Coordinates of C-alpha atoms and ligand atoms in Angstrom, one line a residue:
M1 CA 105.5 -29.2 -75.8
L2 CA 102.3 -28.8 -73.8
T3 CA 101.3 -25.3 -72.6
R4 CA 99.7 -25.1 -69.2
R5 CA 96.4 -23.5 -68.9
R6 CA 96.6 -20.0 -67.4
T7 CA 94.6 -19.5 -64.2
L8 CA 92.6 -16.2 -64.6
L9 CA 90.3 -15.5 -61.7
K10 CA 87.6 -12.9 -61.8
V11 CA 86.9 -11.2 -58.5
I12 CA 84.3 -8.5 -58.0
V13 CA 84.1 -6.0 -55.2
L14 CA 80.7 -4.9 -54.0
G15 CA 79.3 -2.7 -51.3
D16 CA 77.8 0.8 -50.7
S17 CA 79.3 3.8 -52.2
G18 CA 82.1 5.4 -50.0
V19 CA 83.0 2.2 -48.0
G20 CA 86.5 2.2 -49.6
K21 CA 86.3 -0.4 -52.5
T22 CA 88.4 1.6 -54.9
S23 CA 90.9 2.5 -52.2
L24 CA 91.3 -1.2 -51.2
M25 CA 92.0 -2.2 -54.8
N26 CA 94.5 0.6 -55.2
Q27 CA 96.1 -0.4 -51.8
Y28 CA 96.9 -3.9 -53.0
P29 CA 100.3 -3.5 -54.5
L30 CA 101.7 -6.9 -53.6
C31 CA 101.7 -8.2 -57.1
I32 CA 102.8 -7.2 -60.6
Y33 CA 100.4 -4.8 -62.3
V34 CA 99.6 -6.0 -65.8
Y35 CA 98.7 -3.3 -68.1
N36 CA 96.2 -4.2 -70.8
K37 CA 95.4 -1.5 -73.3
F38 CA 92.5 -3.5 -74.8
S39 CA 90.7 -3.4 -71.5
Q40 CA 90.4 0.4 -71.6
Q41 CA 87.7 0.4 -74.3
Y42 CA 85.9 -2.5 -72.6
K43 CA 85.9 -0.7 -69.2
A44 CA 84.3 2.4 -70.8
T45 CA 81.6 0.3 -72.4
I46 CA 80.5 -1.6 -69.4
G47 CA 81.1 1.3 -67.0
A48 CA 83.3 -0.8 -64.7
D49 CA 87.0 -0.7 -63.8
F50 CA 89.3 -3.6 -63.2
V51 CA 92.9 -4.2 -62.4
T52 CA 94.8 -7.3 -63.3
K53 CA 97.4 -8.6 -60.8
E54 CA 99.5 -11.7 -60.6
L55 CA 100.4 -13.5 -57.4
Q56 CA 101.7 -16.8 -56.3
V57 CA 99.3 -19.0 -54.3
D58 CA 101.3 -21.9 -53.0
D59 CA 103.1 -23.2 -56.1
K60 CA 100.7 -21.7 -58.6
L61 CA 100.8 -18.4 -60.5
V62 CA 97.4 -16.9 -60.5
T63 CA 96.1 -13.8 -62.3
L64 CA 93.5 -12.0 -60.4
Q65 CA 91.2 -9.7 -62.4
I66 CA 89.7 -7.5 -59.7
W67 CA 86.5 -5.6 -60.8
D68 CA 85.4 -2.4 -59.2
T69 CA 82.3 -0.4 -60.1
A70 CA 82.7 3.1 -61.6
G71 CA 80.3 4.5 -59.0
Q72 CA 77.0 3.0 -60.3
E73 CA 76.5 1.1 -57.0
R74 CA 74.7 4.2 -55.9
F75 CA 71.9 3.3 -58.3
Q76 CA 72.3 -0.5 -57.9
S77 CA 72.5 -0.5 -61.7
L78 CA 75.5 -2.8 -62.4
G79 CA 75.0 -4.7 -65.6
V80 CA 75.2 -8.4 -66.0
A81 CA 78.6 -8.2 -67.6
F82 CA 80.0 -7.0 -64.3
Y83 CA 78.8 -10.1 -62.5
R84 CA 79.2 -12.7 -65.2
G85 CA 81.8 -15.4 -64.6
A86 CA 82.9 -14.2 -61.2
D87 CA 85.1 -16.7 -59.2
C88 CA 84.8 -14.8 -55.9
C89 CA 82.8 -11.9 -54.6
V90 CA 84.3 -9.5 -52.0
L91 CA 81.8 -7.6 -50.0
V92 CA 82.9 -4.4 -48.3
Y93 CA 81.3 -2.3 -45.5
D94 CA 82.5 0.6 -43.4
V95 CA 82.8 -0.4 -39.7
N96 CA 81.8 3.2 -38.8
V97 CA 78.6 3.3 -40.9
H98 CA 75.9 1.0 -39.8
K99 CA 73.8 1.4 -43.0
S100 CA 76.7 0.0 -45.0
F101 CA 76.6 -3.2 -42.9
D102 CA 72.8 -3.4 -43.1
T103 CA 72.9 -3.4 -46.9
L104 CA 75.4 -6.3 -47.1
T105 CA 72.5 -8.7 -47.3
N106 CA 71.1 -6.9 -50.3
W107 CA 74.5 -7.0 -52.0
H108 CA 74.8 -10.7 -51.2
E109 CA 71.4 -11.5 -52.7
E110 CA 71.9 -9.2 -55.7
F111 CA 75.2 -11.0 -56.5
L112 CA 73.5 -14.4 -56.4
R113 CA 70.6 -13.2 -58.5
Q114 CA 72.8 -11.6 -61.2
A115 CA 75.8 -13.9 -61.3
D116 CA 73.7 -17.0 -60.9
P117 CA 76.5 -19.3 -59.8
T118 CA 76.3 -23.1 -60.2
D119 CA 76.0 -23.6 -56.5
P120 CA 74.9 -20.5 -54.5
N121 CA 75.5 -22.3 -51.2
T122 CA 79.2 -22.9 -51.8
F123 CA 80.1 -19.9 -53.9
P124 CA 83.0 -18.0 -52.2
F125 CA 82.4 -14.6 -50.6
V126 CA 84.9 -12.7 -48.5
L127 CA 83.7 -9.9 -46.2
L128 CA 85.9 -6.9 -45.4
G129 CA 85.1 -4.4 -42.6
N130 CA 87.1 -1.4 -43.8
K131 CA 88.2 1.9 -42.2
V132 CA 89.1 0.4 -38.8
D133 CA 91.8 3.1 -38.5
I134 CA 89.2 6.0 -38.1
D135 CA 89.4 7.7 -34.7
G136 CA 91.4 4.8 -33.4
G137 CA 88.3 2.6 -33.5
N138 CA 86.2 4.9 -31.3
S139 CA 83.7 5.9 -34.0
R140 CA 83.0 2.2 -34.7
A141 CA 79.3 1.5 -35.3
V142 CA 79.4 -2.3 -36.0
P143 CA 81.0 -4.6 -33.5
E144 CA 83.3 -7.3 -34.9
K145 CA 81.1 -9.9 -33.3
R146 CA 78.0 -8.8 -35.3
A147 CA 80.0 -9.0 -38.5
K148 CA 81.2 -12.5 -37.6
E149 CA 77.7 -13.6 -36.9
W150 CA 76.6 -12.4 -40.3
C151 CA 79.5 -14.4 -41.8
E152 CA 78.4 -17.5 -39.9
S153 CA 74.9 -17.2 -41.0
R154 CA 76.0 -17.1 -44.7
G155 CA 78.0 -20.3 -44.5
N156 CA 81.2 -19.2 -42.8
V157 CA 82.3 -16.4 -45.1
P158 CA 85.9 -15.4 -44.2
Y159 CA 86.1 -12.0 -42.5
F160 CA 88.9 -9.4 -42.4
E161 CA 89.0 -6.0 -40.7
T162 CA 91.0 -3.7 -43.0
S163 CA 92.2 -0.2 -43.5
A164 CA 92.9 0.8 -47.0
K165 CA 94.4 4.0 -45.7
E166 CA 97.0 2.3 -43.7
G167 CA 97.3 -0.9 -45.8
Y168 CA 96.2 -2.9 -42.8
N169 CA 95.3 -6.5 -43.6
V170 CA 94.8 -5.8 -47.3
D171 CA 97.3 -8.3 -48.5
D172 CA 96.1 -11.1 -46.3
A173 CA 92.5 -10.4 -47.4
F174 CA 93.3 -10.6 -51.1
L175 CA 95.4 -13.7 -50.6
C176 CA 92.3 -15.3 -49.0
V177 CA 90.2 -14.1 -51.9
A178 CA 92.6 -15.7 -54.4
K179 CA 92.7 -19.0 -52.5
A180 CA 88.9 -19.1 -52.2
A181 CA 88.5 -18.3 -55.9
L182 CA 91.0 -21.0 -56.8
D183 CA 89.4 -23.6 -54.6
N184 CA 86.0 -22.8 -56.2
E185 CA 87.5 -23.1 -59.7
R186 CA 89.1 -26.4 -58.9
E187 CA 85.8 -27.8 -57.6
E188 CA 84.0 -26.7 -60.7
D189 CA 86.7 -28.2 -62.9
N190 CA 86.4 -31.6 -61.0
Y191 CA 82.7 -31.5 -61.3
F192 CA 82.7 -31.0 -65.0
Q193 CA 85.9 -33.1 -65.4
F194 CA 87.6 -30.2 -67.4
E195 CA 91.1 -30.8 -66.1
P196 CA 92.5 -33.4 -68.5
I197 CA 90.7 -32.1 -71.6
P198 CA 92.9 -29.0 -72.5
E199 CA 96.1 -31.1 -72.4
I200 CA 94.6 -33.7 -74.7
I201 CA 93.3 -31.1 -77.1
S202 CA 96.6 -29.2 -77.2
E203 CA 98.5 -32.4 -78.0
T204 CA 96.0 -33.3 -80.8
E205 CA 96.3 -29.8 -82.2
Q206 CA 100.1 -30.1 -82.4
I207 CA 99.9 -33.4 -84.2
G208 CA 97.2 -32.0 -86.5
G209 CA 99.4 -28.9 -87.1
G210 CA 102.3 -31.2 -88.0
C211 CA 100.3 -33.1 -90.6
A212 CA 99.0 -30.0 -92.4
C213 CA 102.1 -29.6 -94.7
Ligands
GDP301 P1 84.2 3.5 -52.8 O1 83.1 4.4 -53.2 O2 83.6 2.3 -52.1 O3 85.0 3.0 -54.0 O4 85.1 4.2 -51.8 P2 86.5 5.0 -52.0 O5 87.6 4.0 -52.2 O6 86.3 6.0 -53.1 O7 86.7 5.7 -50.6 C1 85.7 6.7 -50.2 C2 86.5 7.6 -49.2 O8 86.9 6.9 -48.0 C3 87.7 8.3 -49.8 O9 87.8 9.6 -49.3 C4 88.9 7.4 -49.2 O10 90.1 8.1 -49.1 C5 88.3 7.0 -47.8 N1 88.8 5.8 -47.4 C6 88.8 4.6 -48.0 N2 89.3 3.6 -47.3 C7 89.6 4.2 -46.1 C8 90.2 3.7 -44.9 O11 90.5 2.5 -44.7 N3 90.4 4.6 -43.9 C9 90.1 5.9 -44.0 N4 90.3 6.7 -42.9 N5 89.5 6.4 -45.1 C10 89.3 5.5 -46.1
MG302 MG1 84.7 3.4 -56.0

């Protein structure tokens, strides 16, 4: 019997300290949390944190591995292990703090420099404008229109306004992230023609295994 390849997607969450990255990740309870004891040591070594969640995208079961910094974004000192192999990058700013919007361009560039994706022009980003709940929107410093312009200028990055505190739009945002990562992965697979190879190999292995006795 052939085993289907598991779809594991790595998502990293970037943005200034305090914008709500960790809160957003913790607010995303939609899917099953998969505990992995082996990851604990690894997290400590690279100084990052990730949660693994499963969700259904159309007819496909997808495992999202969402990576968060352990606070080093304050020093812009995230190691290459953090960026390596990312399938989607979520950028977060606080709609009430203009500086966190201004630094988005730096985070965007830093990601492309460190992760070095195959095609920087089509690599999927998703932008989240967080903390829209504060003061009923009255303390807002960045108009939605400005954020959307930024997204357009970066090749139509999807944009969501969220509140990690109230759970507003968080599920929709991460579903979009999963779809974007999946689409990107499919494109890369097609490009390298990876898709048929694992099935052929697993078949051959089974035949080989049968002959060994
Ligand atoms: P990080 O440094 O980007 O990981 O930010 P945290 O997730 O640690 O959040 C920083 C602070 O902002 C914490 O006190 C959170 O409780 C608060 N916070 C995060 N998201 C929201 C939100 O959507 N609304 C409000 N009002 N507070 C938030
Ligand atoms: Mg954090």
